[in-house]
Short mmCIF file of C-alpha atoms and ligand atoms in Angstrom, two decimals:
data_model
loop_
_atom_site.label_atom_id
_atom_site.label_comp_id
_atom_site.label_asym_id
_atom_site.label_seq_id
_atom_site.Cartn_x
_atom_site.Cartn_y
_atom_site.Cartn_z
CA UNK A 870 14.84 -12.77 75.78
CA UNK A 871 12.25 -12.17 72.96
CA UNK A 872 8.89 -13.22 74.55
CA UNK A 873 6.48 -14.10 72.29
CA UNK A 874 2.92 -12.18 72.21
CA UNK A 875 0.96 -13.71 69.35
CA UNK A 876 0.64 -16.79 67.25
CA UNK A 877 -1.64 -17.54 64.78
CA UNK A 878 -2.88 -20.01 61.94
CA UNK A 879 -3.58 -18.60 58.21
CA UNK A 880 -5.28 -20.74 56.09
CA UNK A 881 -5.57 -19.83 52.40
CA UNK A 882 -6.10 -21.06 49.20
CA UNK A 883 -4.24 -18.71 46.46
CA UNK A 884 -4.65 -21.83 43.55
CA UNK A 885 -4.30 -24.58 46.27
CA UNK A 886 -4.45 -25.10 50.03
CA UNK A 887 -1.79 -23.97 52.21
CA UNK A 888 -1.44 -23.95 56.20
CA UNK A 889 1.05 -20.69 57.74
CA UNK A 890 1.76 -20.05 61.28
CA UNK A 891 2.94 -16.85 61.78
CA UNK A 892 4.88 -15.64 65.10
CA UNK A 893 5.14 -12.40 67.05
CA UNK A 894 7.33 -11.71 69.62
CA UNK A 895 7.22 -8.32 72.19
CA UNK A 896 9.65 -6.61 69.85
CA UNK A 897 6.96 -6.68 67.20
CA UNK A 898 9.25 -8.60 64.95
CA UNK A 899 6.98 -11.29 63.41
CA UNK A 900 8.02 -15.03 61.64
CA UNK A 901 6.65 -16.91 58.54
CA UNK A 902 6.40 -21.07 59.19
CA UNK A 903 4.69 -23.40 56.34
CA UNK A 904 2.45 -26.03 57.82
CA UNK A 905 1.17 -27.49 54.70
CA UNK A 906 0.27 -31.35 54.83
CA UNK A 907 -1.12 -31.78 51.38
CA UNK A 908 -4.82 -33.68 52.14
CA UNK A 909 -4.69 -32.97 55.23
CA UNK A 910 -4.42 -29.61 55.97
CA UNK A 911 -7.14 -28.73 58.64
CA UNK A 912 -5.57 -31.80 60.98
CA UNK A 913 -2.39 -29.68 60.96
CA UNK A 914 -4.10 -26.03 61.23
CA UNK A 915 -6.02 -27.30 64.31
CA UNK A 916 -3.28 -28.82 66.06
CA UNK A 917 -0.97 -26.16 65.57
CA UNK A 918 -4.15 -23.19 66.99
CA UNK A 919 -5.72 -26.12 69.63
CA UNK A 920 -2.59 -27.51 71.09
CA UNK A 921 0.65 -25.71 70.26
CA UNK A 922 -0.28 -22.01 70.20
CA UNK A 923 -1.22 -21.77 73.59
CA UNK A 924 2.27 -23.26 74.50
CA UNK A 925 4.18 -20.45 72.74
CA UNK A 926 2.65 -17.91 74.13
CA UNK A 927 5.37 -16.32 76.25
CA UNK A 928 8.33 -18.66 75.40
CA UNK A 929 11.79 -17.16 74.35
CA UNK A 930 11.26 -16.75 70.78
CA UNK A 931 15.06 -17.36 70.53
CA UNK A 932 15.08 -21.29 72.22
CA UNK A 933 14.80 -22.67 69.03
CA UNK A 934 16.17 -26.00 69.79
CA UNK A 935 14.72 -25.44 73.78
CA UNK A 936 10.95 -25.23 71.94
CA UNK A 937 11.50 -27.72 69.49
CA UNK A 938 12.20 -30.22 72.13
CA UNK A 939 9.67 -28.93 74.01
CA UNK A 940 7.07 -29.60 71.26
CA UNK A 941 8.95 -33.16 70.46
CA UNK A 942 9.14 -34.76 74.03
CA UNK A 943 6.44 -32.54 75.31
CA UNK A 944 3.70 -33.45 72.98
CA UNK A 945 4.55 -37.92 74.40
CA UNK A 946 3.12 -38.77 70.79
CA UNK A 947 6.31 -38.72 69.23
CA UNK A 948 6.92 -38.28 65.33
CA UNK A 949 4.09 -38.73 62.21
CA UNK A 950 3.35 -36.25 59.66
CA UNK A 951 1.07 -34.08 61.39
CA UNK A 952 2.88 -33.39 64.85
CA UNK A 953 6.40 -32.85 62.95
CA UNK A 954 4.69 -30.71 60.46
CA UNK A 955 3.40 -28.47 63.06
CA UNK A 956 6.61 -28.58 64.60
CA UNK A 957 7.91 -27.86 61.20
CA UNK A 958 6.09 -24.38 61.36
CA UNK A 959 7.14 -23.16 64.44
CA UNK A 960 10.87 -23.61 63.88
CA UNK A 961 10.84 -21.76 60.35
CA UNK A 962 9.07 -19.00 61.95
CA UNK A 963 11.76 -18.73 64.93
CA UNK A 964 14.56 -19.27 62.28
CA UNK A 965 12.64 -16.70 60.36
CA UNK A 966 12.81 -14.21 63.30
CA UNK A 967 16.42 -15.48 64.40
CA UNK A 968 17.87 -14.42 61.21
CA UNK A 969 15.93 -10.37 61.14
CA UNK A 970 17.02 -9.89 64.82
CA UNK A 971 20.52 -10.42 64.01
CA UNK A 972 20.19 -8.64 60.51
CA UNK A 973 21.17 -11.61 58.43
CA UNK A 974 20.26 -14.16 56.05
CA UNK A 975 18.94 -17.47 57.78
CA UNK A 976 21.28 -19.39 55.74
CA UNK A 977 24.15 -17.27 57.47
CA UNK A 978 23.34 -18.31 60.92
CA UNK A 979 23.52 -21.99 59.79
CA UNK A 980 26.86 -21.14 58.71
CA UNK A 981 27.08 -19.28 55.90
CA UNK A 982 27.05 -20.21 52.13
CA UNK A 983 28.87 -23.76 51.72
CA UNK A 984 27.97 -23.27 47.23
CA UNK A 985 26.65 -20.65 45.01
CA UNK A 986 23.49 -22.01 44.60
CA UNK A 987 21.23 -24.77 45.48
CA UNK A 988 20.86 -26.56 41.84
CA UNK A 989 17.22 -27.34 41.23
CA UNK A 990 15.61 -30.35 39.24
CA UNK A 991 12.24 -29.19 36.81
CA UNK A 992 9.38 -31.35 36.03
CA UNK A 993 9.37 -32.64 31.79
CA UNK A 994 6.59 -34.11 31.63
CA UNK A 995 3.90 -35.17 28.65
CA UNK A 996 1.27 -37.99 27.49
CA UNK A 997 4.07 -38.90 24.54
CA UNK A 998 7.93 -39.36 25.23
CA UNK A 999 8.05 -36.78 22.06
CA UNK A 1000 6.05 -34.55 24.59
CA UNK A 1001 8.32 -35.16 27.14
CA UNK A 1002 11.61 -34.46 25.22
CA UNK A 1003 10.00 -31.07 23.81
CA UNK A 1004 9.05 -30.42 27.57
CA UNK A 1005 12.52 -31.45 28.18
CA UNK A 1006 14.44 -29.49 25.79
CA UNK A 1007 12.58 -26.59 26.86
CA UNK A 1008 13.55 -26.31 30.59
CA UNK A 1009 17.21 -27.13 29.36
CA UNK A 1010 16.87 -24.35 27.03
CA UNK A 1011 16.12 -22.31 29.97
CA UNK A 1012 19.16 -23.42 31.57
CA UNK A 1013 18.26 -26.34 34.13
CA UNK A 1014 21.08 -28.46 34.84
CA UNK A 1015 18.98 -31.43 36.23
CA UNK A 1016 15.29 -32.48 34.70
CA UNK A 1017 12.75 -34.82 35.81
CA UNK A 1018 11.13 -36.78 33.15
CA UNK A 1019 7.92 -38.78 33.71
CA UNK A 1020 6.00 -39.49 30.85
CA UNK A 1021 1.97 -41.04 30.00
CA UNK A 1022 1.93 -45.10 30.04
CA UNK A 1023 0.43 -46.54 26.42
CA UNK A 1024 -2.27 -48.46 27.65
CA UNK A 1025 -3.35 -46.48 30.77
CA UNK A 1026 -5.65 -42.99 30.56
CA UNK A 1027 -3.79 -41.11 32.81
CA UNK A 1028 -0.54 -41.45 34.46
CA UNK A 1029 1.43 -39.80 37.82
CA UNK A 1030 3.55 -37.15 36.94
CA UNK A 1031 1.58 -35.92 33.69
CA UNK A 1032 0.13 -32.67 34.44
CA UNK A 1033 -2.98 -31.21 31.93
CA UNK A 1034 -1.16 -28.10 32.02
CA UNK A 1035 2.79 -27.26 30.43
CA UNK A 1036 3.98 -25.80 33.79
CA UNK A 1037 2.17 -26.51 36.30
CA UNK A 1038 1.40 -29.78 37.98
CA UNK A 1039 -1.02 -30.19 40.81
CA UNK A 1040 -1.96 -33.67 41.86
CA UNK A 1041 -4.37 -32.89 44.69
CA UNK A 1042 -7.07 -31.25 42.73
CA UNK A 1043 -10.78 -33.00 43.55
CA UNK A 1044 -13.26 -32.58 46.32
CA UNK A 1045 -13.51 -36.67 46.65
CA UNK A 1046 -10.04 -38.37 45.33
CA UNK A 1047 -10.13 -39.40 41.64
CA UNK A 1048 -9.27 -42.82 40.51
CA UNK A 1049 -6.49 -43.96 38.50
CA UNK A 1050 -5.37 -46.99 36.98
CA UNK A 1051 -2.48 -48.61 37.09
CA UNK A 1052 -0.32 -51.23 35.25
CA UNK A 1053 2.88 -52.38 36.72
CA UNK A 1054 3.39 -53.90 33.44
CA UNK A 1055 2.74 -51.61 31.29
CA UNK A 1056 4.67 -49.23 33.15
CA UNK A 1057 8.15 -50.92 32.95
CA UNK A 1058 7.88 -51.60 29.42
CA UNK A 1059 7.64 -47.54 29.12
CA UNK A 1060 10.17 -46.19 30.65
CA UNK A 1061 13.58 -46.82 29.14
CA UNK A 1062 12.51 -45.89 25.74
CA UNK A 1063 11.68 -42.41 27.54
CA UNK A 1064 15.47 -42.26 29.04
CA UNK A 1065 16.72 -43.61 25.68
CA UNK A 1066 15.03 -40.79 23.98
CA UNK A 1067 15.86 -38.60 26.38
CA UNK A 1068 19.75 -39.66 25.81
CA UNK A 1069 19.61 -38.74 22.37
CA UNK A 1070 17.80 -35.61 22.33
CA UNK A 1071 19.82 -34.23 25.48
CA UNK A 1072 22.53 -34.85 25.43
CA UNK A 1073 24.89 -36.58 28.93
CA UNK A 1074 25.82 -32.94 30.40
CA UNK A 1075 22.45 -32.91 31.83
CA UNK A 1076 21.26 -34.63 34.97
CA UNK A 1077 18.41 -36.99 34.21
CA UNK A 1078 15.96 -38.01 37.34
CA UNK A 1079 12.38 -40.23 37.28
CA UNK A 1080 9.68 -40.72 39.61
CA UNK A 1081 8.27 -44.56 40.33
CA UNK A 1082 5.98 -42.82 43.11
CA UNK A 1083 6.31 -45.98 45.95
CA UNK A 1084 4.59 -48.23 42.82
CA UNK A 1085 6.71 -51.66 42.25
CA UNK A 1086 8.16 -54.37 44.55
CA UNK A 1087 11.73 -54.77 45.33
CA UNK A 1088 12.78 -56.56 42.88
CA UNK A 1089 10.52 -55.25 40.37
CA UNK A 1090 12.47 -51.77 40.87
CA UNK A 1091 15.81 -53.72 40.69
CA UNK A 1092 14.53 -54.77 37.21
CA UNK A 1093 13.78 -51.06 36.34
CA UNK A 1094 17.32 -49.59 37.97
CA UNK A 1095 19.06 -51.91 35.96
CA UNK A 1096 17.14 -51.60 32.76
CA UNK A 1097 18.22 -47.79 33.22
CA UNK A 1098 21.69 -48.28 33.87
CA UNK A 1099 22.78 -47.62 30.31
CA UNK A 1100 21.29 -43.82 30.47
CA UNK A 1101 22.74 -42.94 33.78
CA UNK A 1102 20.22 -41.47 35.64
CA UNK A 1103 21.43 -38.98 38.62
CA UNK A 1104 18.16 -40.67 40.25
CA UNK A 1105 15.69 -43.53 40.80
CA UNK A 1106 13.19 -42.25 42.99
CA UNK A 1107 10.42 -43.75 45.37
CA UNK A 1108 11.39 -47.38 43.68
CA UNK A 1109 9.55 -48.85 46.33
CA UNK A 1110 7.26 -48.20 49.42
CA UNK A 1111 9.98 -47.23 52.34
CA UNK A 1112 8.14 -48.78 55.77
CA UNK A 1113 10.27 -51.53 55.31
CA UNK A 1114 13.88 -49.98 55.02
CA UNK A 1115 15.17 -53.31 54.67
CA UNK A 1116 13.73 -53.37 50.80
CA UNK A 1117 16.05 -51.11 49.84
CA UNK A 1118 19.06 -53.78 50.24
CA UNK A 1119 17.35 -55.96 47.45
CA UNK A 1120 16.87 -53.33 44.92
CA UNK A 1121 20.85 -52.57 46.09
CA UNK A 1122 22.10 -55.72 45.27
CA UNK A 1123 20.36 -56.01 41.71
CA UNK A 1124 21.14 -52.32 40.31
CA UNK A 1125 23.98 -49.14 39.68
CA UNK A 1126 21.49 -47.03 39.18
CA UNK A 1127 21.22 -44.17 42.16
CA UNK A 1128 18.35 -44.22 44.78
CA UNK A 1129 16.52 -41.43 46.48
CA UNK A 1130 13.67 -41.99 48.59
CA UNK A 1131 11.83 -40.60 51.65
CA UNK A 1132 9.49 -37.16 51.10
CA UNK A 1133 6.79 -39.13 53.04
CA UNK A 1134 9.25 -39.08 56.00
CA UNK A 1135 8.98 -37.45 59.00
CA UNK A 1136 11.55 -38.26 61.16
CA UNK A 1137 15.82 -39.18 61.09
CA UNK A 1138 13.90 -42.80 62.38
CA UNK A 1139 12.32 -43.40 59.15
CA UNK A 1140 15.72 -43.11 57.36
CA UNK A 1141 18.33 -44.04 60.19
CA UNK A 1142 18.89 -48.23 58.75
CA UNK A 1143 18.55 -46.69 54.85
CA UNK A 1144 21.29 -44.23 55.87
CA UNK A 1145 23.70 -46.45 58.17
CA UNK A 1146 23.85 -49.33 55.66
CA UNK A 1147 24.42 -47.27 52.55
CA UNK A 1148 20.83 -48.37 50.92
CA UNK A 1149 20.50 -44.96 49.37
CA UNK A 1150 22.04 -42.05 47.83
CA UNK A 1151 19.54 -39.19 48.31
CA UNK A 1152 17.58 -38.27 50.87
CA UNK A 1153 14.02 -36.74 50.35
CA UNK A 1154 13.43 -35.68 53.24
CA UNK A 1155 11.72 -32.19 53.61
CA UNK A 1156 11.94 -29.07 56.15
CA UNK A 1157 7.92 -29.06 56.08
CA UNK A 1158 7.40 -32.56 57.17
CA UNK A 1159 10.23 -33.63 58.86
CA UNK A 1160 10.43 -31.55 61.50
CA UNK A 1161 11.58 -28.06 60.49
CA UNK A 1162 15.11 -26.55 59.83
CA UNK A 1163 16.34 -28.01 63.35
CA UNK A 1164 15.41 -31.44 62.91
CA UNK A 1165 16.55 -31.80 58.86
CA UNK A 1166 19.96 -30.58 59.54
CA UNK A 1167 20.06 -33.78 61.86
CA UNK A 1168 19.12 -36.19 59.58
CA UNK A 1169 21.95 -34.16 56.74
CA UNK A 1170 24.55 -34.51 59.25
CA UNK A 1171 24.00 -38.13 60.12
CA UNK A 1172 23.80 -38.48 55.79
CA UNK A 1173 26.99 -36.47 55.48
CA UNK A 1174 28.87 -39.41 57.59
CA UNK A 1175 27.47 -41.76 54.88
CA UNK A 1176 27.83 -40.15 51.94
CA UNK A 1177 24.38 -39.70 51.21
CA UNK A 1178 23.45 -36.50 49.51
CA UNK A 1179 19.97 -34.49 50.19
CA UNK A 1180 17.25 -34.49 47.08
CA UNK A 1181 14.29 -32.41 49.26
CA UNK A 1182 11.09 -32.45 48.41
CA UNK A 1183 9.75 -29.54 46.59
CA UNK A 1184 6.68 -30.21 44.74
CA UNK A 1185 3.36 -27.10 44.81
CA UNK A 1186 2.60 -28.29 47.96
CA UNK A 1187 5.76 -26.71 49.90
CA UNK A 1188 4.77 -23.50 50.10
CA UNK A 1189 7.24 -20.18 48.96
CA UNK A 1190 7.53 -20.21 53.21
CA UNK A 1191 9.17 -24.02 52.64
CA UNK A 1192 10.79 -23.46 49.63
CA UNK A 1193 13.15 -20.26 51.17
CA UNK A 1194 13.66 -22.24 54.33
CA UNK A 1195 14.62 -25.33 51.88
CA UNK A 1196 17.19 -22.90 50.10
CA UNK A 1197 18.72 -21.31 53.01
CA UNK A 1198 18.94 -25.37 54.56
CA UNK A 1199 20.52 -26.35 50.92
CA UNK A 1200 22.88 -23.57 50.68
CA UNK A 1201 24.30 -24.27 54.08
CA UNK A 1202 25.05 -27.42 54.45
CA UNK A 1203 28.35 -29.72 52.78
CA UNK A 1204 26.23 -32.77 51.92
CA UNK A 1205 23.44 -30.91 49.38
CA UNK A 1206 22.67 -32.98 46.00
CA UNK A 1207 19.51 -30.84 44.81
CA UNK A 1208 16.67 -29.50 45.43
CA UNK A 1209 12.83 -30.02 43.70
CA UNK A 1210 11.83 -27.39 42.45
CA UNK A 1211 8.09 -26.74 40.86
CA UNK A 1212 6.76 -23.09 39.95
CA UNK A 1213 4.29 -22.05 41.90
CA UNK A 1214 1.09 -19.83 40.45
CA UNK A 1215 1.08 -16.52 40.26
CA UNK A 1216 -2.08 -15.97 42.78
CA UNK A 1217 0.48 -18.28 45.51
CA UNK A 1218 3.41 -16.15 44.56
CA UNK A 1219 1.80 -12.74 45.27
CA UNK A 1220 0.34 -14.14 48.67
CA UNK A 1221 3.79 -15.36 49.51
CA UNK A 1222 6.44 -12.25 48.67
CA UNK A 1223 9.52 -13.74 48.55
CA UNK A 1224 13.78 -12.84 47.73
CA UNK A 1225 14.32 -16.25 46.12
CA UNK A 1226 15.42 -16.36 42.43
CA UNK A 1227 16.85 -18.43 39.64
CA UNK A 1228 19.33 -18.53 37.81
CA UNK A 1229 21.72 -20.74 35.65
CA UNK A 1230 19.74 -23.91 36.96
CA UNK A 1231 20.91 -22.62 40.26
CA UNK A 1232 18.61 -21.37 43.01
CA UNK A 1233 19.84 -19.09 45.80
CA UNK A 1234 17.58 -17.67 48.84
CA UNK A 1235 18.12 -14.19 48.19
CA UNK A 1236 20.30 -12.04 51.18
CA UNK A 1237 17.31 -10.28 52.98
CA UNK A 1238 17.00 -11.04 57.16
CA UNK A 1239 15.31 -13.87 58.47
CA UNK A 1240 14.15 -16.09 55.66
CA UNK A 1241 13.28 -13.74 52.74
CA UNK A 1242 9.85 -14.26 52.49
CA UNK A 1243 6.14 -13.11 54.05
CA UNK A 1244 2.29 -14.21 53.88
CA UNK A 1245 -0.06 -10.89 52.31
CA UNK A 1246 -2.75 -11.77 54.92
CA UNK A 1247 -4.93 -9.16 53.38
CA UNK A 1248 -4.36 -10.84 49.87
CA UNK A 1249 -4.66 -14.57 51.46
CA UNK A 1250 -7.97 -13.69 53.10
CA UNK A 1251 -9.26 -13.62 49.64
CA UNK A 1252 -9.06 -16.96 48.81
CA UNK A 1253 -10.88 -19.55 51.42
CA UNK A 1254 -10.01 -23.01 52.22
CA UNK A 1255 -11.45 -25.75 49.55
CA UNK A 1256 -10.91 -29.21 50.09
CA UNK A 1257 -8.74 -31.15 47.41
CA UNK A 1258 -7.73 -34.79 47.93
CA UNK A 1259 -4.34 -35.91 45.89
CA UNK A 1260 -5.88 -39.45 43.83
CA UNK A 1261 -5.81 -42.95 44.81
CA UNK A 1262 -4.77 -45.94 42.65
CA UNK A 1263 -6.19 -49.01 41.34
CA UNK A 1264 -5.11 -51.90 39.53
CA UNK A 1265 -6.78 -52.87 36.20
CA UNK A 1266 -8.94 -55.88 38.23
CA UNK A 1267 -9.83 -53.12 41.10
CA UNK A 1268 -7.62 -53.84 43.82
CA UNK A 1269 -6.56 -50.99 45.28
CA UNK A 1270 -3.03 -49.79 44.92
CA UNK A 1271 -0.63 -47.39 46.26
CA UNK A 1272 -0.84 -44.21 44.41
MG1 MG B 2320 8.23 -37.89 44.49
#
């Protein structure tokens, strides 16, 4: 028995927003969980002080699966981004202080290393495909073994995935959202010129990934798979809008091409029918929002039987707290495919210490206790909350569209 003594909320903004819970148990050993919902932060900061906290309070610190169910059946509102998210928090944080009780890595208590490293995809991105190549050529230079490339659409002034800056992309940067235009149109005709390019100037001994960020119809993004067979991508991703998980089987039946989907989901329920009839090939699926360590290895192991392979989530808004748990999840488990991976800024990465590293193309969660990595509350109390929306989408006649 570990009783826990104190839990609190720590909201910061080190570059952008995010949402930590940290955990203390009578031992004075304390835990690290991210809570970040991108957008929505303060909805998840307020559940987690207003309704969880006070449940913790005393609780076995080591009941991990006992408090997660606790939260899950407990709370009657089952699933949705914010409950799992805050869910998501607590069980980092008791993995967190799991793994320094018992002096070891967290990744060794979910059964020890199952690779060498969790192999990480990078963001090439530019207004031009010649930008994007350069981009491109650059993080294989630097030794990535998988690159995302997402490139500006002629025709529309700005595009999702291009970032104003060479390294760092943050979507969710206004007060109000911004507005963007889109062309589904437009779009297709741009894309496998960017993967032909790509082709040429890379090389095949690199894995080659794109983003369609939830934005055509089924058979629009059977169209698009197919148009990319030729260049072999290691992933089509978000082809379509996933509420429907019956979509999937029409984009399926027209295309080769690989499909990930599902960093929007929160639950194994959102993925269960995309899983079970073989719809997909990677599952997005993140520790943050989907429920924490606990509930991810569920939906892996229910994958593994299908031979689907995780892709997590790991854009700026997974916080270094997500992206160690993420890496000790990855480096545990048989069915891993590869793990996002998007630098953070320096101001996040001095708030959030951390034993992660990379190397090779290869990320590995470093061998310190618990999960490697702490909140500077001192440092974080510097920067205060500011709200930041990510943008919404329109088409060219004004109807609004999914961004
Ligand atoms: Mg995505």
């Amino acid at each position: 028995m570990s009783k826990i003594v104190d839990a609190r909320v720590i909201v910061t903004c080190p570059g952008r927003n995010f949402v930590t819970l940290r955990i203390e148990t009578e031992d004075g050993v304390h835990g690290v969980g991210d809570a970040t919902l991108n957008g929505r932060e303060l909805a998840v900061a307020s559940y987690l002080s207003d309704h969880v906290v006070p449940l913790l309070i005393g609780r076995d610190a080591h009941r991990i699966e006992d408090i997660w169910q606790y939260l899950y059946r407990g709370a009657y509102w089952r699933r949705g981004p914010v409950t799992m998210t805050a869910s998501a928090a607590v069980d980092m944080a008791l993995w967190d202080i799991k793994g320094k009780v018992a002096g070891l890595p967290v990744y060794q208590l979910l059964g020890g290393a199952a690779r060498e490293g969790c192999m990480v995809y990078g963001h090439a991105n530019g207004t031009t495909i010649e930008e994007t190549i350069e981009a491109a050529l650059d993080y294989q230079q630097q030794g990535y073994r998988a690159i995302r490339l997402q490139s500006g659409v002629p025709g529309l002034p700005s595009t999702y995935g291009v970032s104003k800056d060479r390294y760092f992309y943050e979507p969710a940067d206004a007060d109000l959202p911004t507005e963007n235009l889109w062309s589904t149109e437009k779009y297709l005709r741009s894309v496998p010129p960017l993967f032909e390019a790509g082709r040429e100037a890379l090389g095949w001994d690199v894995h080659l990934l794109h983003d369609v960020h939830h934005r055509l119809t089924p058979i629009e993004a059977g169209r698009l798979g197919k148009d990319l067979e030729p260049y072999r991508l290691f992933w089509l991703e978000d082809a379509t809008p996933a509420e429907n998980q019956e979509a999937f089987r029409l984009i399926r039946q027209h295309t080769t091409t690989p499909l990930a989907v599902g960093e929007i989901f929160s639950s194994v329920h959102d993925c269960r029918e995309l899983i079970q009839n073989q719809l997909i090939d990677y599952i997005r699926a993140t520790v943050v929002h989907a429920g924490g360590i606990t509930h991810l290895r569920r939906i892996a192991a229910l994958a593994d039987l299908y031979q689907v392979r995780t892709g997590c989530h790991g854009a700026t808004d997974l916080s270094p707290v997500s992206m160690a748990a993420a890496l000790h999840f990855g480096l545990s488990i048989p069915n891993f495919g590869v793990q996002e991976y998007m630098r953070h800024t320096a101001e996040t990465d001095a708030v959030f210490p951390h034993h992660y590293s990379l190397t090779d193309g290869l990320m590995h969660p470093g061998h310190a206790p618990g999960l490697g990595v702490d909140i500077d509350e001192k440092l974080a109390a510097g920067y205060e909350y500011s709200r930041a929306y990510l943008p919404v989408n329109r088409l060219e006649d004004g109807t609004l569209y999914n961004w």
